[in-house]
Coordinates of C-alpha atoms in Angstrom, one line a residue:
Chain A
M1 CA 72.5 89.0 70.9
Y2 CA 69.4 89.2 73.0
D3 CA 67.2 92.3 73.0
C4 CA 67.1 92.2 76.8
A5 CA 68.5 90.3 79.8
I6 CA 66.3 90.3 82.8
I7 CA 68.2 89.5 86.0
G8 CA 65.9 88.2 88.8
S9 CA 62.7 86.2 89.0
G10 CA 60.7 88.0 91.7
P11 CA 57.5 89.9 90.9
A12 CA 59.3 92.7 89.1
G13 CA 61.2 90.2 86.9
V14 CA 57.9 88.3 86.1
S15 CA 56.2 91.6 85.1
A16 CA 59.1 92.7 82.9
A17 CA 59.4 89.3 81.2
L18 CA 55.6 89.1 80.5
T19 CA 55.6 92.6 79.0
L20 CA 58.7 92.1 76.8
K21 CA 57.3 88.8 75.6
A22 CA 54.0 90.5 74.8
L23 CA 56.1 93.1 72.8
S24 CA 57.8 90.1 70.9
K25 CA 61.2 90.9 72.2
N26 CA 64.0 88.3 72.3
I27 CA 64.9 88.0 75.9
I28 CA 67.0 85.9 78.3
W29 CA 65.8 85.7 81.8
F30 CA 68.1 84.7 84.7
G31 CA 66.6 83.5 87.9
N32 CA 65.2 80.5 89.8
K33 CA 62.6 78.3 88.3
G34 CA 61.0 78.5 91.7
L35 CA 60.8 82.3 91.2
S36 CA 61.4 84.1 94.5
A37 CA 61.9 82.6 98.0
K38 CA 60.5 85.8 99.5
V39 CA 57.2 85.4 97.6
K40 CA 57.0 81.7 98.3
N41 CA 57.4 82.2 102.0
A42 CA 54.9 85.1 102.3
E43 CA 52.1 84.1 104.7
K44 CA 49.2 86.2 103.3
I45 CA 49.1 88.9 100.7
R46 CA 46.0 91.1 101.1
N47 CA 46.6 94.0 98.8
Y48 CA 47.7 92.7 95.4
P49 CA 44.9 93.6 93.0
G50 CA 43.5 90.6 91.2
L51 CA 44.7 87.9 93.6
S52 CA 42.4 88.1 96.7
N53 CA 44.0 87.3 100.1
V54 CA 46.4 84.7 98.7
T55 CA 49.4 82.9 100.3
G56 CA 52.8 83.4 98.7
M57 CA 52.6 79.8 97.4
E58 CA 49.3 80.7 95.6
M59 CA 50.8 83.8 94.1
Q60 CA 53.8 81.9 92.9
A61 CA 51.6 79.2 91.4
A62 CA 49.6 81.9 89.5
F63 CA 52.9 83.4 88.2
L64 CA 54.3 80.0 87.2
A65 CA 51.2 79.0 85.3
Q66 CA 51.2 82.4 83.5
I67 CA 54.9 82.1 82.6
E68 CA 54.3 78.7 81.1
D69 CA 51.2 80.0 79.2
M70 CA 53.4 82.7 77.6
G71 CA 56.2 80.3 76.8
L72 CA 58.7 82.0 79.0
E73 CA 61.8 80.2 80.2
I74 CA 64.0 81.0 83.2
T75 CA 67.7 80.4 82.8
E76 CA 68.9 79.0 86.2
K77 CA 72.4 80.6 86.3
T78 CA 73.9 82.9 88.8
V79 CA 74.9 86.2 87.2
T80 CA 78.2 87.2 88.7
A81 CA 78.8 90.4 86.8
V82 CA 77.2 92.7 84.2
C83 CA 79.7 94.6 82.1
G84 CA 78.9 97.6 79.8
M85 CA 80.5 96.9 76.4
G86 CA 79.6 100.2 74.6
D87 CA 76.3 99.6 73.0
Y88 CA 75.5 96.3 74.6
Y89 CA 76.1 94.4 77.9
G90 CA 78.0 91.3 78.7
I91 CA 76.3 89.2 81.4
L92 CA 78.8 86.9 83.1
C93 CA 77.6 83.6 84.6
D94 CA 80.6 81.9 86.1
Q95 CA 82.5 80.9 82.9
E96 CA 79.8 81.8 80.4
I97 CA 79.1 85.2 78.8
F98 CA 75.7 86.2 77.4
E99 CA 75.2 89.3 75.3
A100 CA 72.2 91.6 75.4
K101 CA 71.4 95.1 74.1
T102 CA 69.6 96.1 77.4
V103 CA 69.5 94.8 80.9
I104 CA 66.7 95.0 83.5
L105 CA 67.9 94.5 87.1
T106 CA 65.2 93.0 89.3
I107 CA 67.6 91.7 91.9
G108 CA 65.7 92.4 95.1
V109 CA 67.2 93.8 98.2
D110 CA 68.9 92.2 101.2
A111 CA 67.8 93.4 104.6
V112 CA 71.3 92.8 105.7
K113 CA 73.6 95.7 105.1
P114 CA 77.3 95.1 104.2
I115 CA 79.5 94.7 107.2
K116 CA 82.6 96.7 107.8
G117 CA 85.4 95.7 105.4
E118 CA 83.1 93.6 103.1
L119 CA 83.0 95.8 100.1
E120 CA 86.7 96.8 100.6
F121 CA 87.9 93.2 100.3
M122 CA 85.5 92.1 97.6
G123 CA 87.5 89.9 95.2
R124 CA 90.4 89.9 97.7
G125 CA 89.3 87.2 100.0
V126 CA 85.6 88.1 100.0
S127 CA 83.4 86.3 97.5
Y128 CA 79.6 86.4 96.8
C129 CA 79.4 83.3 94.7
A130 CA 80.1 79.8 96.0
T131 CA 80.0 78.1 92.6
C132 CA 82.3 80.7 91.0
D133 CA 85.0 80.9 93.6
G134 CA 84.6 77.8 95.7
F135 CA 87.4 75.9 93.9
L136 CA 89.9 78.5 95.1
Y137 CA 89.4 77.3 98.6
K138 CA 89.8 73.5 98.1
G139 CA 91.3 72.1 101.4
K140 CA 91.3 75.5 103.0
K141 CA 89.6 77.1 106.0
I142 CA 86.8 79.5 105.2
A143 CA 84.0 81.4 106.8
V144 CA 80.5 81.7 105.3
I145 CA 78.1 84.5 106.3
C146 CA 74.7 83.5 104.9
T147 CA 71.4 85.5 105.1
S148 CA 68.9 82.9 103.8
K149 CA 68.1 79.3 104.4
E150 CA 67.4 79.0 100.7
L151 CA 71.1 79.3 100.1
E152 CA 72.1 76.2 102.2
H153 CA 72.8 74.3 99.0
E154 CA 75.7 76.7 98.3
I155 CA 77.0 76.1 101.8
K156 CA 76.8 72.4 101.1
Y157 CA 78.9 72.9 98.0
L158 CA 81.5 74.7 100.0
C159 CA 81.6 72.0 102.6
D160 CA 82.4 69.5 99.9
L161 CA 85.4 71.5 98.9
A162 CA 86.9 73.3 101.9
A163 CA 88.7 71.6 104.8
E164 CA 86.8 73.7 107.4
V165 CA 83.7 75.8 107.0
N166 CA 82.7 78.3 109.7
L167 CA 79.1 79.3 109.2
C168 CA 77.5 82.5 110.6
P169 CA 73.9 82.0 109.8
L170 CA 71.8 85.2 109.8
Y171 CA 68.6 83.2 109.6
K172 CA 66.7 80.8 111.8
D173 CA 66.3 77.0 111.8
V174 CA 69.7 76.0 110.3
E175 CA 69.2 72.6 108.7
I176 CA 72.5 72.0 107.0
S177 CA 75.1 69.8 108.8
A178 CA 78.5 68.4 107.8
D179 CA 81.5 66.9 109.6
N180 CA 83.6 70.0 108.7
L181 CA 80.9 72.6 109.4
K182 CA 81.0 74.7 112.5
I183 CA 78.1 76.9 113.4
I184 CA 79.0 80.3 114.9
T185 CA 76.1 82.0 116.7
D186 CA 77.9 85.3 117.3
M187 CA 77.4 88.1 114.8
P188 CA 80.5 89.1 112.8
I189 CA 81.2 92.9 113.0
E190 CA 84.1 93.3 110.7
I191 CA 86.2 91.7 107.9
Y192 CA 89.8 92.4 108.4
G193 CA 93.0 92.0 106.4
V194 CA 96.0 93.7 104.9
Q195 CA 96.4 92.7 101.2
R196 CA 93.6 90.2 101.5
A197 CA 90.8 89.5 104.0
D198 CA 92.1 86.9 106.4
K199 CA 90.2 87.5 109.6
L200 CA 86.6 87.7 110.8
I201 CA 86.2 89.9 113.9
F202 CA 83.4 89.3 116.5
K203 CA 82.6 91.3 119.6
D204 CA 85.0 89.3 121.8
K205 CA 86.9 87.0 119.5
E206 CA 88.6 86.7 116.1
L207 CA 88.6 83.9 113.5
S208 CA 91.5 83.5 111.0
V209 CA 90.4 82.2 107.7
D210 CA 91.7 81.9 104.1
G211 CA 88.5 83.4 102.6
I212 CA 85.0 84.6 103.4
F213 CA 81.8 83.9 101.4
M214 CA 78.9 86.3 101.7
L215 CA 75.9 84.3 100.6
K216 CA 73.0 86.8 100.3
A217 CA 69.5 86.5 98.9
A218 CA 70.3 89.6 96.9
V219 CA 73.5 91.0 95.5
V220 CA 74.7 94.5 96.2
P221 CA 73.7 96.4 92.9
S222 CA 77.0 98.2 92.5
V223 CA 78.9 95.0 93.1
L224 CA 77.0 93.4 90.2
V225 CA 77.2 96.3 87.7
A226 CA 80.3 98.4 87.7
G227 CA 79.5 102.1 87.6
L228 CA 75.9 101.7 88.6
Q229 CA 74.6 104.6 90.7
A230 CA 73.1 103.5 94.0
A231 CA 72.3 105.1 97.3
D232 CA 71.6 103.4 100.6
G233 CA 71.9 100.1 98.9
H234 CA 69.2 100.9 96.3
V235 CA 69.7 101.4 92.6
T236 CA 69.0 105.0 91.7
V237 CA 66.3 105.2 89.0
D238 CA 64.0 107.9 87.5
R239 CA 60.2 107.5 87.0
A240 CA 60.9 105.5 83.8
C241 CA 63.1 103.1 85.8
K242 CA 66.2 104.2 84.0
T243 CA 69.5 103.9 85.8
N244 CA 72.5 106.2 85.2
L245 CA 73.8 103.6 82.6
K246 CA 72.3 103.8 79.1
G247 CA 70.2 100.7 78.3
C248 CA 70.3 99.5 81.9
F249 CA 67.0 99.6 83.9
A250 CA 66.0 98.5 87.4
A251 CA 62.7 97.6 89.0
G252 CA 61.3 96.2 92.2
D253 CA 62.7 96.1 95.7
C254 CA 66.2 96.9 94.5
T255 CA 65.1 100.5 93.6
G256 CA 63.7 101.2 97.1
R257 CA 60.7 101.2 99.3
P258 CA 57.8 100.3 99.5
Y259 CA 58.9 96.7 99.3
Q260 CA 55.5 95.6 97.9
Y261 CA 54.4 93.2 95.2
A262 CA 52.2 95.7 93.4
K263 CA 55.0 98.3 93.3
A264 CA 57.5 95.7 92.0
V265 CA 55.1 94.5 89.3
G266 CA 54.4 98.1 88.2
E267 CA 58.1 99.0 87.9
G268 CA 58.8 95.7 86.0
N269 CA 56.2 96.9 83.5
V270 CA 57.6 100.4 83.2
A271 CA 61.2 99.1 82.9
A272 CA 60.1 96.8 80.1
H273 CA 58.5 99.6 78.2
S274 CA 61.6 101.8 78.7
A275 CA 63.8 99.0 77.4
N276 CA 61.5 98.6 74.4
E277 CA 61.7 102.4 73.7
Y278 CA 65.4 102.3 74.0
L279 CA 65.7 99.4 71.6
A280 CA 63.4 101.2 69.1
A281 CA 65.6 104.3 69.2
Q282 CA 68.8 102.3 68.6
K283 CA 67.5 101.0 65.2
Chain B
M1 CA 37.3 113.7 108.5
Y2 CA 38.6 110.9 106.4
D3 CA 42.3 109.9 106.3
C4 CA 42.2 109.8 102.6
A5 CA 39.9 110.4 99.6
I6 CA 40.7 108.2 96.6
I7 CA 39.2 109.7 93.4
G8 CA 38.8 107.1 90.6
S9 CA 38.1 103.4 90.4
G10 CA 40.4 102.1 87.8
P11 CA 43.3 99.7 88.6
A12 CA 45.3 102.5 90.4
G13 CA 42.3 103.3 92.6
V14 CA 41.7 99.7 93.4
S15 CA 45.3 99.2 94.4
A16 CA 45.4 102.3 96.5
A17 CA 42.1 101.4 98.2
L18 CA 43.3 97.8 99.0
T19 CA 46.5 99.0 100.5
L20 CA 45.0 101.8 102.6
K21 CA 42.4 99.4 103.9
A22 CA 45.2 96.9 104.7
L23 CA 46.9 99.7 106.6
S24 CA 43.6 100.3 108.5
K25 CA 43.0 103.8 107.2
N26 CA 39.6 105.4 107.2
I27 CA 39.0 106.2 103.5
I28 CA 36.3 107.4 101.1
W29 CA 36.6 106.1 97.6
F30 CA 34.8 108.0 94.8
G31 CA 34.2 106.1 91.5
N32 CA 31.8 103.8 89.7
K33 CA 30.6 100.5 91.2
G34 CA 31.4 99.0 87.8
L35 CA 35.0 100.2 88.3
S36 CA 36.6 101.4 85.0
A37 CA 35.0 101.3 81.5
K38 CA 38.4 101.1 80.0
V39 CA 39.2 97.9 81.9
K40 CA 35.7 96.4 81.3
N41 CA 36.1 96.9 77.5
A42 CA 39.6 95.5 77.2
E43 CA 39.7 92.5 74.9
K44 CA 42.7 90.6 76.3
I45 CA 45.2 91.4 78.9
R46 CA 48.3 89.3 78.5
N47 CA 50.9 90.9 80.7
Y48 CA 49.3 91.5 84.1
P49 CA 51.1 89.2 86.6
G50 CA 48.8 86.9 88.4
L51 CA 45.9 87.0 85.9
S52 CA 46.8 85.0 82.9
N53 CA 45.5 86.1 79.6
V54 CA 42.2 87.5 80.9
T55 CA 39.5 89.6 79.3
G56 CA 38.8 93.0 80.8
M57 CA 35.6 91.6 82.2
E58 CA 37.5 88.8 84.0
M59 CA 40.0 91.3 85.5
Q60 CA 37.1 93.5 86.6
A61 CA 35.3 90.4 88.2
A62 CA 38.5 89.6 90.1
F63 CA 38.9 93.2 91.3
L64 CA 35.2 93.4 92.4
A65 CA 35.3 90.1 94.4
Q66 CA 38.5 91.3 96.1
I67 CA 37.0 94.7 97.0
E68 CA 34.0 93.0 98.5
D69 CA 36.2 90.6 100.5
M70 CA 38.1 93.5 101.9
G71 CA 34.8 95.3 102.8
L72 CA 35.6 98.3 100.6
E73 CA 32.8 100.5 99.3
I74 CA 32.7 102.8 96.3
T75 CA 30.8 106.1 96.7
E76 CA 29.2 106.8 93.3
K77 CA 29.4 110.5 93.2
T78 CA 31.0 112.7 90.6
V79 CA 33.8 114.8 92.1
T80 CA 33.6 118.3 90.6
A81 CA 36.4 119.9 92.5
V82 CA 39.1 119.3 95.1
C83 CA 40.1 122.3 97.2
G84 CA 43.1 122.6 99.5
M85 CA 42.0 123.9 102.9
G86 CA 45.3 124.3 104.6
D87 CA 46.0 120.9 106.3
Y88 CA 43.1 119.0 104.7
Y89 CA 41.1 118.9 101.4
G90 CA 37.5 119.6 100.6
I91 CA 36.1 117.3 98.0
L92 CA 33.1 118.8 96.2
C93 CA 30.5 116.5 94.7
D94 CA 27.8 118.7 93.2
Q95 CA 26.2 120.2 96.4
E96 CA 28.0 118.0 99.0
I97 CA 31.4 118.5 100.6
F98 CA 33.5 115.7 102.0
E99 CA 36.7 116.3 104.0
A100 CA 39.9 114.3 103.9
K101 CA 43.4 114.8 105.2
T102 CA 44.9 113.4 102.0
V103 CA 43.8 112.9 98.4
I104 CA 44.9 110.3 95.9
L105 CA 44.0 111.1 92.3
T106 CA 43.6 108.1 90.1
I107 CA 41.5 109.9 87.5
G108 CA 42.8 108.3 84.3
V109 CA 43.6 110.2 81.2
D110 CA 41.5 111.1 78.2
A111 CA 43.0 110.5 74.8
V112 CA 41.2 113.6 73.7
K113 CA 43.1 116.8 74.2
P114 CA 41.2 120.0 75.2
I115 CA 40.1 122.0 72.1
K116 CA 40.8 125.6 71.5
G117 CA 38.9 127.8 74.0
E118 CA 37.8 125.0 76.2
L119 CA 39.9 125.7 79.2
E120 CA 39.5 129.5 78.7
F121 CA 35.7 129.3 79.0
M122 CA 35.5 126.7 81.7
G123 CA 32.8 127.8 84.1
R124 CA 31.7 130.5 81.6
G125 CA 29.6 128.5 79.2
V126 CA 31.7 125.4 79.3
S127 CA 30.9 122.7 81.8
Y128 CA 32.3 119.2 82.5
C129 CA 29.4 117.9 84.6
A130 CA 25.9 117.3 83.3
T131 CA 24.4 116.6 86.8
C132 CA 26.0 119.7 88.3
D133 CA 25.2 122.3 85.7
G134 CA 22.4 120.8 83.6
F135 CA 19.7 122.7 85.4
L136 CA 21.3 126.0 84.2
Y137 CA 20.3 125.1 80.6
K138 CA 16.6 124.2 81.1
G139 CA 14.8 125.0 77.9
K140 CA 18.0 126.2 76.2
K141 CA 20.1 125.2 73.2
I142 CA 23.3 123.4 74.1
A143 CA 26.1 121.5 72.5
V144 CA 27.6 118.3 74.0
I145 CA 31.1 117.0 73.1
C146 CA 31.3 113.5 74.4
T147 CA 34.3 111.2 74.3
S148 CA 32.8 107.9 75.5
K149 CA 29.7 105.9 75.0
E150 CA 29.7 105.1 78.7
L151 CA 28.6 108.7 79.3
E152 CA 25.4 108.5 77.2
H153 CA 23.3 108.5 80.4
E154 CA 24.6 112.0 81.0
I155 CA 23.6 113.1 77.5
K156 CA 20.1 111.6 78.2
Y157 CA 19.9 113.7 81.4
L158 CA 20.7 116.8 79.3
C159 CA 18.1 115.9 76.7
D160 CA 15.5 115.8 79.4
L161 CA 16.3 119.4 80.4
A162 CA 17.4 121.3 77.4
A163 CA 15.3 122.4 74.4
E164 CA 17.9 121.4 71.9
V165 CA 20.9 119.2 72.3
N166 CA 23.6 119.1 69.5
L167 CA 25.9 116.1 70.1
C168 CA 29.4 115.8 68.7
P169 CA 30.2 112.2 69.6
L170 CA 34.0 111.4 69.6
Y171 CA 33.2 107.6 69.8
K172 CA 31.7 105.0 67.5
D173 CA 28.3 103.3 67.6
V174 CA 26.1 106.1 69.1
E175 CA 23.1 104.5 70.7
I176 CA 21.3 107.4 72.3
S177 CA 18.4 109.0 70.5
A178 CA 15.8 111.7 71.5
D179 CA 13.5 114.0 69.7
N180 CA 15.5 117.1 70.6
L181 CA 18.9 115.4 69.9
K182 CA 20.8 116.3 66.8
I183 CA 24.0 114.3 65.9
I184 CA 26.8 116.3 64.4
T185 CA 29.4 114.3 62.6
D186 CA 31.9 117.1 62.0
M187 CA 34.7 117.7 64.5
P188 CA 34.5 120.9 66.5
I189 CA 37.8 122.9 66.3
E190 CA 37.1 125.8 68.6
I191 CA 34.9 127.1 71.4
Y192 CA 34.3 130.8 70.9
G193 CA 32.7 133.7 72.9
V194 CA 33.3 137.1 74.4
Q195 CA 32.2 137.1 78.0
R196 CA 30.9 133.6 77.8
A197 CA 31.2 130.8 75.3
D198 CA 28.4 131.0 72.8
K199 CA 29.6 129.4 69.7
L200 CA 31.1 126.1 68.5
I201 CA 33.2 126.5 65.4
F202 CA 33.7 123.7 62.8
K203 CA 35.8 123.7 59.7
D204 CA 33.1 125.2 57.5
K205 CA 30.3 126.1 59.8
E206 CA 29.4 127.6 63.2
L207 CA 26.8 126.7 65.8
S208 CA 25.4 129.3 68.2
V209 CA 24.5 127.8 71.6
D210 CA 23.8 128.8 75.2
G211 CA 26.3 126.4 76.7
I212 CA 28.7 123.6 75.9
F213 CA 29.2 120.4 77.9
M214 CA 32.5 118.5 77.6
L215 CA 31.7 114.9 78.7
K216 CA 35.0 113.1 79.1
A217 CA 36.0 109.8 80.5
A218 CA 38.6 111.6 82.5
V219 CA 38.7 115.1 83.9
V220 CA 41.6 117.4 83.1
P221 CA 43.7 117.2 86.4
S222 CA 44.3 121.0 86.8
V223 CA 40.6 121.6 86.2
L224 CA 39.8 119.3 89.1
V225 CA 42.4 120.5 91.6
A226 CA 43.4 124.2 91.5
G227 CA 47.2 124.7 91.6
L228 CA 48.0 121.2 90.7
Q229 CA 51.1 121.0 88.6
A230 CA 50.7 119.1 85.3
A231 CA 52.5 118.9 82.0
D232 CA 51.1 117.6 78.7
G233 CA 47.8 116.7 80.4
H234 CA 49.5 114.5 83.0
V235 CA 49.9 115.2 86.7
T236 CA 53.5 115.8 87.6
V237 CA 54.6 113.4 90.3
D238 CA 57.9 112.1 91.8
R239 CA 58.9 108.5 92.4
A240 CA 56.8 108.5 95.6
C241 CA 53.7 109.6 93.5
K242 CA 53.7 113.0 95.3
T243 CA 52.3 116.0 93.4
N244 CA 53.4 119.6 94.0
L245 CA 50.6 119.9 96.6
K246 CA 51.2 118.6 100.2
G247 CA 49.0 115.6 101.0
C248 CA 47.9 115.2 97.4
F249 CA 49.2 112.1 95.5
A250 CA 48.4 110.8 92.0
A251 CA 48.7 107.4 90.4
G252 CA 47.9 105.5 87.2
D253 CA 47.3 106.7 83.7
C254 CA 46.9 110.3 84.9
T255 CA 50.6 110.5 85.8
G256 CA 51.7 109.5 82.3
R257 CA 52.7 106.6 80.1
P258 CA 52.9 103.6 79.8
Y259 CA 49.1 103.3 80.1
Q260 CA 49.3 99.8 81.6
Y261 CA 47.4 98.0 84.3
A262 CA 50.6 96.8 86.1
K263 CA 52.0 100.3 86.1
A264 CA 48.8 101.8 87.5
V265 CA 48.5 99.1 90.2
G266 CA 52.1 99.7 91.2
E267 CA 51.6 103.5 91.5
G268 CA 48.4 103.1 93.4
N269 CA 50.3 101.1 96.0
V270 CA 53.1 103.6 96.1
A271 CA 50.7 106.5 96.5
A272 CA 48.9 104.7 99.3
H273 CA 52.2 104.2 101.2
S274 CA 53.1 107.8 100.6
A275 CA 49.7 109.0 102.0
N276 CA 50.2 106.7 105.0
E277 CA 53.6 108.2 105.7
Y278 CA 52.3 111.7 105.3
L279 CA 49.5 110.9 107.8
A280 CA 51.9 109.5 110.3
A281 CA 54.1 112.6 110.1
Q282 CA 51.1 114.9 110.7
K283 CA 50.3 113.3 114.1

């Protein structure tokens, strides 16, 4: 049983991990070893105290060196669900379950709002995870709505399984190609179905499919954690970064604007201290 | 008329200044060119993202270089009061007044709580500012309660004016000495008087004086800004770092725990964005 599971490896996750490590807590940290694509791609960061006028790559390099210095490790698994189990949490990664007394969500925010029907058909023809649900669509016809180029490896995975993949890329400079991949340049406006989602609706056409994958840079918070209070796509937290669920904290872009590195780093620190206090009170 | 006056040059002030500068705001920034004594004296900082395992001196050097890069200047004046003037603020520094549409308080926190009678006799025999009120005690007998070695230059100034200075140092390694300076090792427990404070009371003795100076590393927020809501010595703010006064924001240690660099830097950023939004709405 871990003291804390941190989900996300952007600046808020980095800050929370450093602080919990400094507090000698036993943590598991889910994310990407390359940290955050958003940070990596930032052109210039002028207002982060301590790193003067750096590129995103330089900030990332500083974070990575520091993580290594502190002996922190990132577990590269996609968290598909977080379940409250009374006095601890179960963190589901595809087939595996990890257990932790507290959870800190630093899952970022996706600029792309859910489209009509998306949340309604979640788990019934709409999936957020290629590696978790891809096998269900072996030899079938699917649509993929993808918000970030960094996720093209997941599209590739789906192309290897499905008979036909219809990709609606919500990003520029698509690089992926495959014999069974069709690129759709129109924007989908609705996911439709009766029992299950089976149609993607565009302004002036429809596409019948067996399933739809929403590949987003950030998960919708209430999709990840059942019962989590959110508003306008942001996790609701107080000044101590506490959510409405005991032992569950959130920090960074996922809690709202400003979407800034300094703000994310500050909240990661606060969330770590709140988790630490919560753990102390449980003893 | 400045867009914003930032008061304080710790990490929260640095963060707010960098962000407002990046947003092209016209600011005045009150503090010390050496930034914060607390930062400078920190032995090791292990959990500030981007600066791996640095000393306080190293963090300060990084901040100072960045401030210079951004063309930011610190005005080395002691702010003695902030007065709401309707739709702007008057910032009093001894005899001078500066005007700003918004104020960001990053005034830190003093570990030392007010002693009995201190707030009651403020302005009536109790002063927080040697340079402002020192001349009132020329040739007189005063007591000085001082919480930080960094403030010994203010004690020196008082020794040059007063006939007798009785110093109660609440810090270690007193360095200052003067012919008319007496060091008292007991802790004062109360400031007493009728119309004006004229007595410092200790556990088993009393000291009659003409005036008492409280030299603290941080001012009491509600002493600095009339009408400011505070609780337990901390400025009350919401998640956007707004205080109860329109156009007045607060960030860093003065808003409460955790007293951490990352938290301060995050709030400085948030306060700057809130001030910027407030300014945009005023137009």
